[in-house]
Coordinates of C-alpha atoms in Angstrom, one line a residue:
Chain A
X1296 CA 24.4 -19.3 11.8
X1297 CA 26.6 -16.5 13.0
X1298 CA 30.0 -17.2 14.3
X1299 CA 31.1 -15.7 17.6
X1300 CA 34.3 -13.8 18.2
X1301 CA 36.2 -16.8 19.5
X1302 CA 35.2 -18.9 16.5
X1303 CA 36.3 -16.1 14.2
X1304 CA 39.7 -16.0 16.1
X1305 CA 40.1 -19.7 15.7
X1306 CA 39.4 -19.4 11.9
X1307 CA 42.1 -16.8 11.7
X1308 CA 44.6 -18.9 13.7
X1309 CA 44.0 -21.9 11.4
X1310 CA 44.3 -19.9 8.3
X1311 CA 47.7 -18.6 9.4
X1312 CA 49.0 -21.9 10.7
X1313 CA 47.6 -24.6 8.6
X1314 CA 47.6 -27.5 9.7
X1315 CA 47.3 -26.9 13.4
X1316 CA 46.2 -29.2 16.2
X1317 CA 43.5 -28.4 18.7
X1318 CA 46.1 -28.4 21.4
X1319 CA 48.1 -25.6 19.6
X1320 CA 45.0 -23.5 18.9
X1321 CA 44.0 -23.6 22.6
X1322 CA 47.6 -22.6 23.5
X1323 CA 47.5 -19.6 21.2
X1324 CA 44.2 -18.5 22.7
X1325 CA 45.4 -19.1 26.2
X1326 CA 42.3 -21.3 26.8
X1327 CA 41.8 -24.9 28.0
X1328 CA 41.4 -27.5 25.3
X1329 CA 38.0 -28.4 26.6
X1330 CA 36.8 -24.8 26.3
X1331 CA 37.3 -24.6 22.6
X1332 CA 36.2 -28.1 21.8
X1333 CA 32.6 -27.1 21.1
X1334 CA 33.8 -24.2 18.9
X1335 CA 36.0 -26.6 16.9
X1336 CA 33.1 -29.0 16.6
X1337 CA 30.9 -26.2 15.3
X1338 CA 33.4 -24.9 12.8
X1339 CA 34.0 -28.4 11.5
X1340 CA 30.4 -29.4 11.2
X1341 CA 29.5 -26.1 9.6
X1342 CA 32.2 -26.7 7.0
X1343 CA 34.6 -23.9 7.9
X1344 CA 37.3 -26.3 9.1
X1345 CA 38.4 -29.7 7.9
X1346 CA 39.7 -32.0 10.7
X1347 CA 42.2 -34.7 9.7
X1348 CA 43.0 -37.2 12.5
X1349 CA 46.7 -37.0 13.7
X1350 CA 47.3 -34.0 11.5
X1351 CA 45.2 -31.2 12.6
X1352 CA 42.7 -28.6 11.4
X1353 CA 42.7 -27.2 7.9
X1354 CA 40.9 -24.1 6.7
X1355 CA 38.3 -25.2 4.1
X1356 CA 38.1 -21.8 2.4
X1357 CA 34.3 -21.6 3.0
X1358 CA 33.2 -18.1 3.7
X1359 CA 30.5 -17.4 6.3
X1360 CA 27.2 -17.9 4.3
X1361 CA 25.7 -14.8 2.8
X1362 CA 22.2 -14.2 3.8
X1363 CA 19.5 -13.2 1.4
X1364 CA 19.5 -9.7 2.8
X1365 CA 23.2 -9.4 2.2
X1366 CA 22.7 -10.6 -1.4
X1367 CA 20.0 -8.1 -1.9
X1368 CA 21.8 -5.2 -0.3
X1369 CA 24.7 -6.0 -2.7
X1370 CA 22.5 -5.6 -5.7
X1371 CA 23.1 -2.0 -6.9
X1372 CA 21.5 0.0 -9.7
X1373 CA 24.8 0.2 -11.7
X1374 CA 24.9 -3.6 -12.0
X1375 CA 21.4 -3.9 -13.5
X1376 CA 20.6 -0.6 -15.3
X1377 CA 19.9 -0.2 -19.0
X1378 CA 20.9 2.5 -21.4
X1379 CA 18.6 5.6 -21.2
X1380 CA 16.8 6.9 -24.3
X1381 CA 16.9 10.6 -24.4
X1382 CA 15.0 13.2 -26.5
X1383 CA 15.0 17.0 -26.5
X1384 CA 12.1 19.2 -25.4
X1385 CA 11.3 20.4 -28.9
X1386 CA 10.7 17.0 -30.4
X1387 CA 7.1 16.3 -31.5
X1388 CA 4.8 13.9 -29.7
X1389 CA 4.7 11.9 -32.9
X1390 CA 8.4 11.6 -33.1
X1391 CA 8.6 10.6 -29.4
X1392 CA 6.1 7.8 -30.1
X1393 CA 8.3 6.6 -33.0
X1394 CA 11.3 6.6 -30.7
X1395 CA 9.4 4.4 -28.2
X1396 CA 9.0 1.8 -30.9
X1397 CA 12.4 2.2 -32.5
X1398 CA 14.2 1.9 -29.3
X1399 CA 11.7 -0.5 -27.8
X1400 CA 11.5 1.2 -24.4
X1401 CA 8.6 2.2 -22.1
X1402 CA 9.9 5.6 -21.1
X1403 CA 11.8 8.5 -22.7
X1404 CA 13.8 11.1 -20.8
X1405 CA 13.6 14.7 -22.0
X1406 CA 16.7 16.9 -21.7
X1407 CA 17.3 20.6 -22.3
X1408 CA 20.0 22.1 -24.5
X1409 CA 22.7 21.5 -21.9
X1410 CA 21.6 17.8 -21.7
X1411 CA 20.2 18.1 -18.2
X1412 CA 17.1 16.2 -17.3
X1413 CA 13.9 18.2 -17.5
X1414 CA 11.1 15.7 -18.1
X1415 CA 9.9 12.1 -18.4
X1416 CA 7.5 10.7 -21.1
X1417 CA 5.8 7.3 -20.4
X1418 CA 4.0 5.2 -22.9
X1419 CA 0.9 6.1 -20.9
X1420 CA 1.5 9.9 -21.3
X1421 CA 1.9 9.4 -25.1
X1422 CA -1.2 7.1 -25.4
X1423 CA -3.3 9.7 -23.5
X1424 CA -2.1 12.5 -25.8
X1425 CA -2.7 10.4 -28.9
X1426 CA -6.4 10.1 -27.9
X1427 CA -6.9 13.9 -27.5
X1428 CA -7.4 14.6 -31.2
X1429 CA -4.4 17.0 -31.4
X1430 CA -2.0 17.1 -34.3
X1431 CA 0.8 15.0 -32.8
X1432 CA 3.3 16.3 -35.4
X1433 CA 2.9 19.9 -34.1
X1434 CA 2.8 19.3 -30.4
X1435 CA 6.2 19.4 -28.7
X1436 CA 6.8 16.9 -25.9
X1437 CA 7.5 19.5 -23.3
X1438 CA 3.8 20.3 -23.2
X1439 CA 2.8 16.8 -22.0
X1440 CA 5.9 15.5 -20.2
X1441 CA 6.2 15.0 -16.4
X1442 CA 8.5 17.7 -15.2
X1443 CA 11.0 18.2 -12.4
X1444 CA 10.6 18.2 -9.4
X1445 CA 7.9 15.6 -10.0
X1446 CA 10.4 13.1 -11.4
X1447 CA 11.5 10.2 -9.2
X1448 CA 15.1 9.3 -10.0
X1449 CA 17.9 7.2 -8.5
X1450 CA 21.7 7.0 -8.5
X1451 CA 24.1 4.2 -9.6
X1452 CA 25.1 3.3 -6.1
X1453 CA 21.5 2.9 -4.8
X1454 CA 20.3 -0.6 -4.0
X1455 CA 17.7 -2.3 -6.1
X1456 CA 15.6 -2.7 -3.0
X1457 CA 15.3 1.1 -2.7
X1458 CA 14.5 1.4 -6.4
X1459 CA 11.9 -1.4 -6.2
X1460 CA 10.2 0.3 -3.2
X1461 CA 10.0 3.6 -5.1
X1462 CA 8.5 1.9 -8.1
X1463 CA 5.8 0.2 -6.0
X1464 CA 5.1 3.1 -3.7
X1465 CA 4.8 5.7 -6.6
X1466 CA 3.4 3.3 -9.2
X1467 CA 6.0 4.0 -11.8
X1468 CA 7.6 1.6 -14.2
X1469 CA 11.0 3.0 -14.5
X1470 CA 13.4 5.6 -13.0
X1471 CA 16.2 7.6 -14.6
X1472 CA 19.6 6.9 -13.2
X1473 CA 21.2 10.3 -12.7
X1474 CA 24.5 12.0 -11.7
X1475 CA 24.1 15.2 -9.9
X1476 CA 26.0 18.1 -11.3
X1477 CA 26.3 21.8 -10.1
X1478 CA 23.9 22.9 -12.8
X1479 CA 21.6 19.9 -13.2
X1480 CA 21.0 16.2 -13.5
X1481 CA 22.8 14.1 -16.1
X1482 CA 20.9 11.0 -17.2
X1483 CA 23.3 8.1 -17.2
X1484 CA 20.9 5.2 -17.3
X1485 CA 17.4 3.8 -16.7
X1486 CA 16.2 1.2 -14.4
X1487 CA 12.9 -0.6 -15.1
X1488 CA 10.7 -3.4 -13.7
X1489 CA 12.3 -5.5 -16.4
X1490 CA 15.7 -5.0 -14.7
X1491 CA 14.1 -5.9 -11.3
X1492 CA 12.6 -9.0 -12.9
X1493 CA 16.1 -10.0 -14.2
X1494 CA 17.5 -9.3 -10.7
X1495 CA 14.9 -11.5 -9.2
X1496 CA 15.9 -14.3 -11.5
X1497 CA 19.6 -13.8 -10.9
X1498 CA 19.0 -14.1 -7.1
X1499 CA 17.9 -17.6 -7.7
X1500 CA 20.8 -18.4 -10.1
X1501 CA 23.5 -17.0 -7.8
X1502 CA 22.5 -19.4 -5.0
X1503 CA 22.0 -22.4 -7.2
X1504 CA 24.0 -25.4 -6.0
Chain B
X577 CA 24.4 -24.9 8.0
X578 CA 22.7 -28.3 7.6
X579 CA 21.8 -30.3 10.7
X580 CA 22.9 -33.9 10.8
X581 CA 20.6 -36.9 11.6
X582 CA 21.6 -36.9 15.3
X583 CA 21.0 -33.2 15.7
X584 CA 17.5 -33.6 14.1
X585 CA 16.8 -36.4 16.6
X586 CA 17.9 -34.3 19.5
X587 CA 15.6 -31.5 18.3
X588 CA 12.7 -34.0 18.1
X589 CA 13.4 -35.3 21.7
X590 CA 13.6 -31.7 23.1
X591 CA 10.3 -30.8 21.3
X592 CA 8.5 -33.7 22.9
X593 CA 10.0 -33.4 26.4
X594 CA 10.6 -29.8 27.0
X595 CA 12.5 -28.9 29.3
X596 CA 15.0 -31.8 29.3
X597 CA 18.5 -32.1 30.6
X598 CA 21.5 -33.1 28.4
X599 CA 21.8 -36.2 30.6
X600 CA 18.3 -37.3 29.7
X601 CA 18.8 -36.6 26.0
X602 CA 21.9 -38.7 26.0
X603 CA 20.0 -41.5 27.8
X604 CA 17.2 -41.5 25.2
X605 CA 19.7 -41.7 22.4
X606 CA 21.7 -44.4 24.2
X607 CA 24.9 -42.3 23.8
X608 CA 27.4 -40.9 26.2
X609 CA 26.9 -37.4 27.4
X610 CA 30.3 -36.4 26.0
X611 CA 29.3 -37.6 22.5
X612 CA 26.3 -35.3 22.2
X613 CA 27.9 -32.3 23.8
X614 CA 29.1 -30.8 20.5
X615 CA 25.7 -31.4 19.0
X616 CA 24.0 -29.6 21.9
X617 CA 26.5 -26.7 21.6
X618 CA 25.8 -26.4 17.9
X619 CA 22.0 -26.5 18.3
X620 CA 22.3 -23.9 21.1
X621 CA 24.6 -21.6 19.2
X622 CA 22.7 -21.9 16.0
X623 CA 19.6 -20.8 17.9
X624 CA 17.5 -24.0 17.7
X625 CA 17.7 -24.7 21.4
X626 CA 17.7 -22.5 24.4
X627 CA 19.7 -23.8 27.4
X628 CA 18.8 -22.7 30.9
X629 CA 21.2 -23.6 33.6
X630 CA 19.8 -26.1 36.1
X631 CA 16.6 -26.5 34.1
X632 CA 17.5 -28.0 30.8
X633 CA 17.0 -27.4 27.1
X634 CA 14.1 -25.7 25.5
X635 CA 13.0 -25.8 21.8
X636 CA 13.3 -22.2 20.5
X637 CA 10.8 -22.8 17.7
X638 CA 13.3 -21.8 15.1
X639 CA 13.0 -23.8 12.0
X640 CA 16.0 -24.9 9.9
X641 CA 16.8 -21.9 7.8
X642 CA 15.1 -21.8 4.4
X643 CA 17.4 -21.3 1.5
X644 CA 16.8 -18.6 -1.0
X645 CA 15.9 -21.3 -3.7
X646 CA 13.4 -22.8 -1.3
X647 CA 11.8 -19.4 -0.7
X648 CA 11.7 -18.6 -4.4
X649 CA 10.3 -22.0 -5.4
X650 CA 7.6 -21.4 -2.8
X651 CA 6.5 -18.2 -4.5
X652 CA 3.5 -19.2 -6.7
X653 CA 1.6 -17.1 -9.2
X654 CA -1.6 -17.4 -7.1
X655 CA 0.0 -15.6 -4.2
X656 CA 1.1 -12.6 -6.3
X657 CA -1.3 -12.3 -9.2
X658 CA -3.6 -9.3 -9.9
X659 CA -7.2 -9.2 -11.2
X660 CA -7.5 -9.4 -15.0
X661 CA -9.2 -6.7 -17.0
X662 CA -11.2 -8.3 -19.8
X663 CA -12.9 -6.9 -22.8
X664 CA -14.8 -8.4 -25.7
X665 CA -13.6 -8.7 -29.3
X666 CA -16.2 -6.3 -30.6
X667 CA -15.1 -3.3 -28.4
X668 CA -13.5 -0.4 -30.3
X669 CA -9.8 0.5 -30.0
X670 CA -10.9 3.8 -28.5
X671 CA -12.9 2.1 -25.8
X672 CA -10.0 -0.3 -25.1
X673 CA -7.6 2.7 -24.5
X674 CA -10.2 4.2 -22.2
X675 CA -10.3 0.9 -20.3
X676 CA -6.5 1.0 -20.0
X677 CA -6.7 4.3 -18.2
X678 CA -9.9 3.6 -16.2
X679 CA -8.5 0.4 -14.8
X680 CA -4.9 1.6 -14.8
X681 CA -3.4 -1.5 -16.3
X682 CA -0.8 -2.1 -19.0
X683 CA -2.6 -5.0 -20.7
X684 CA -6.2 -6.0 -21.6
X685 CA -7.4 -9.6 -22.2
X686 CA -9.9 -10.1 -25.0
X687 CA -12.5 -12.9 -24.7
X688 CA -15.1 -14.4 -27.0
X689 CA -18.8 -14.7 -26.3
X690 CA -18.2 -17.8 -24.1
X691 CA -15.6 -15.8 -22.0
X692 CA -12.7 -17.7 -23.3
X693 CA -9.4 -16.0 -24.0
X694 CA -8.8 -15.1 -27.7
X695 CA -6.4 -12.2 -27.5
X696 CA -4.2 -9.8 -25.7
X697 CA -3.9 -6.0 -26.1
X698 CA -0.8 -4.2 -24.8
X699 CA -0.3 -0.5 -24.3
X700 CA 2.2 -0.8 -27.1
X701 CA -0.4 -2.4 -29.5
X702 CA -2.8 0.4 -28.8
X703 CA -0.2 3.2 -29.1
X704 CA 0.9 1.8 -32.5
X705 CA -2.7 1.7 -33.7
X706 CA -3.4 5.2 -32.5
X707 CA -0.6 6.5 -34.7
X708 CA -2.0 4.9 -37.8
X709 CA -4.5 7.5 -38.6
X710 CA -7.5 5.2 -38.4
X711 CA -10.8 6.0 -36.8
X712 CA -10.3 4.4 -33.4
X713 CA -14.0 4.4 -32.7
X714 CA -14.8 2.3 -35.7
X715 CA -12.0 -0.2 -35.4
X716 CA -12.7 -3.3 -33.3
X717 CA -9.9 -4.7 -31.1
X718 CA -9.9 -8.1 -32.7
X719 CA -8.2 -6.5 -35.7
X720 CA -5.1 -5.5 -33.8
X721 CA -4.9 -7.9 -30.9
X722 CA -2.2 -10.6 -30.4
X723 CA -4.1 -13.9 -30.9
X724 CA -3.9 -17.4 -29.7
X725 CA -1.7 -19.5 -30.1
X726 CA 0.8 -16.5 -29.9
X727 CA -0.2 -15.7 -26.3
X728 CA 2.1 -16.7 -23.5
X729 CA 0.1 -17.6 -20.4
X730 CA 0.6 -19.3 -17.0
X731 CA -1.3 -21.1 -14.4
X732 CA -2.0 -20.3 -10.7
X733 CA 0.3 -23.1 -9.5
X734 CA 3.3 -22.0 -11.6
X735 CA 6.3 -20.5 -9.8
X736 CA 7.2 -16.8 -10.1
X737 CA 10.6 -18.0 -11.4
X738 CA 9.0 -19.7 -14.4
X739 CA 6.9 -16.6 -15.1
X740 CA 9.8 -14.2 -14.7
X741 CA 11.9 -16.3 -17.1
X742 CA 9.1 -16.2 -19.7
X743 CA 8.8 -12.4 -19.3
X744 CA 12.5 -11.9 -19.9
X745 CA 12.9 -14.5 -22.7
X746 CA 9.8 -13.3 -24.6
X747 CA 10.1 -9.6 -23.7
X748 CA 6.6 -9.3 -22.4
X749 CA 5.3 -7.2 -19.5
X750 CA 2.5 -9.4 -18.3
X751 CA 0.9 -12.9 -18.6
X752 CA -2.7 -13.9 -18.3
X753 CA -3.3 -16.5 -15.6
X754 CA -5.6 -19.1 -17.0
X755 CA -7.6 -22.2 -16.1
X756 CA -7.8 -24.8 -18.8
X757 CA -11.2 -25.9 -19.8
X758 CA -12.4 -28.5 -22.3
X759 CA -13.6 -25.7 -24.6
X760 CA -11.0 -23.0 -24.0
X761 CA -9.0 -21.0 -21.5
X762 CA -10.6 -19.0 -18.7
X763 CA -8.7 -15.9 -17.6
X764 CA -8.6 -15.9 -13.8
X765 CA -5.8 -13.4 -13.2
X766 CA -2.8 -11.4 -14.6
X767 CA 0.7 -11.4 -13.5
X768 CA 3.0 -8.4 -14.3
X769 CA 6.5 -7.2 -13.7
X770 CA 4.9 -5.1 -11.0
X771 CA 4.0 -8.3 -9.2
X772 CA 7.5 -9.6 -9.7
X773 CA 8.9 -6.4 -8.3
X774 CA 6.6 -6.8 -5.3
X775 CA 7.8 -10.4 -4.9
X776 CA 11.4 -9.2 -5.1
X777 CA 10.7 -6.8 -2.2
X778 CA 8.9 -9.4 -0.1
X779 CA 11.9 -11.8 -0.5
X780 CA 13.9 -9.2 1.5
X781 CA 11.1 -8.6 4.1
X782 CA 10.5 -12.3 4.7
X783 CA 14.0 -12.8 5.9
X784 CA 14.3 -9.6 7.8
X785 CA 15.4 -10.2 11.4

């Protein structure tokens, strides 16, 4: 339930003058006691105010309930992201696959000599290449990686909703989290469907009574 | 906000007698008009009732708001699962990798001659094997697959919360959805972090105003 302007005003008055009688609240608002009676009833029943007979109204400290949209909009990439695993363009496909296992990740980010993002390597890219009958030790990853500008990325302050939409729409499992720089993109994190799954769970926990 | 017993009764009375005046509602409850005035104000302000001057109260059709826990508990595997991709134990690792690409999935389920689940093959399992220098055409998948009883599975009626917890706890990307049979487990679906990501998004949509 959303509170209206007068109800918000009443809350402010009670906060500043606790305890206060209904009579005094109506005086401060310049309204008749009868006019604000339903507002007081609503605020009391909804738990915002405590009413004590012969004393007056107290502020309960309850904040207007956060809706699920508000909770979700509050979930930002920076609060759920993982560490990125980064390799250089010259590393071999074989070594990249070893990195995937050593670091236990699904995606590697490829950077140039200035540490700017130039490519992405997924488990799928590596599996496809491993089938091709090439010498994986001799093939550098820059030959097979997905390159800019075909990389979908996000920023720390983006919402998880935006990121989840990109993942579903573009059928990708993870996005690099980047910081834009004059000369290029710095990889500062990664956000995966595992992070989204953890966020999904935390959404339940947060609201647990 | 939770409605109290009297407010629920008023909602029922309005539903059954729409439109109805405040006077008539109070008569039916055997209460004074003044007693139920705050209740009517609350129900109107919270959007459960529409009040039309000189006509009476209408039921707006709004249901008491579902909490996020209720929404999440209502999300069952069966409503979000994908089709399983199944292979037999005798298929070669090479063919299994081809299936991964043809069907565009991250995991294959392996079944015996009676179509009962015996193993799981992840992209990671296949990638590891492809590095090993074996002849992938000659190696059957049953040599490398994860076997029962080490397979984590779920059922159609399980909640997504349970499934998401298993995925995070056991660090797995997908679970087969099974039906238990006297002789074994039938694979009827798969549920992945992509499905959870879609569920996460739908949670926002559902509540959108």
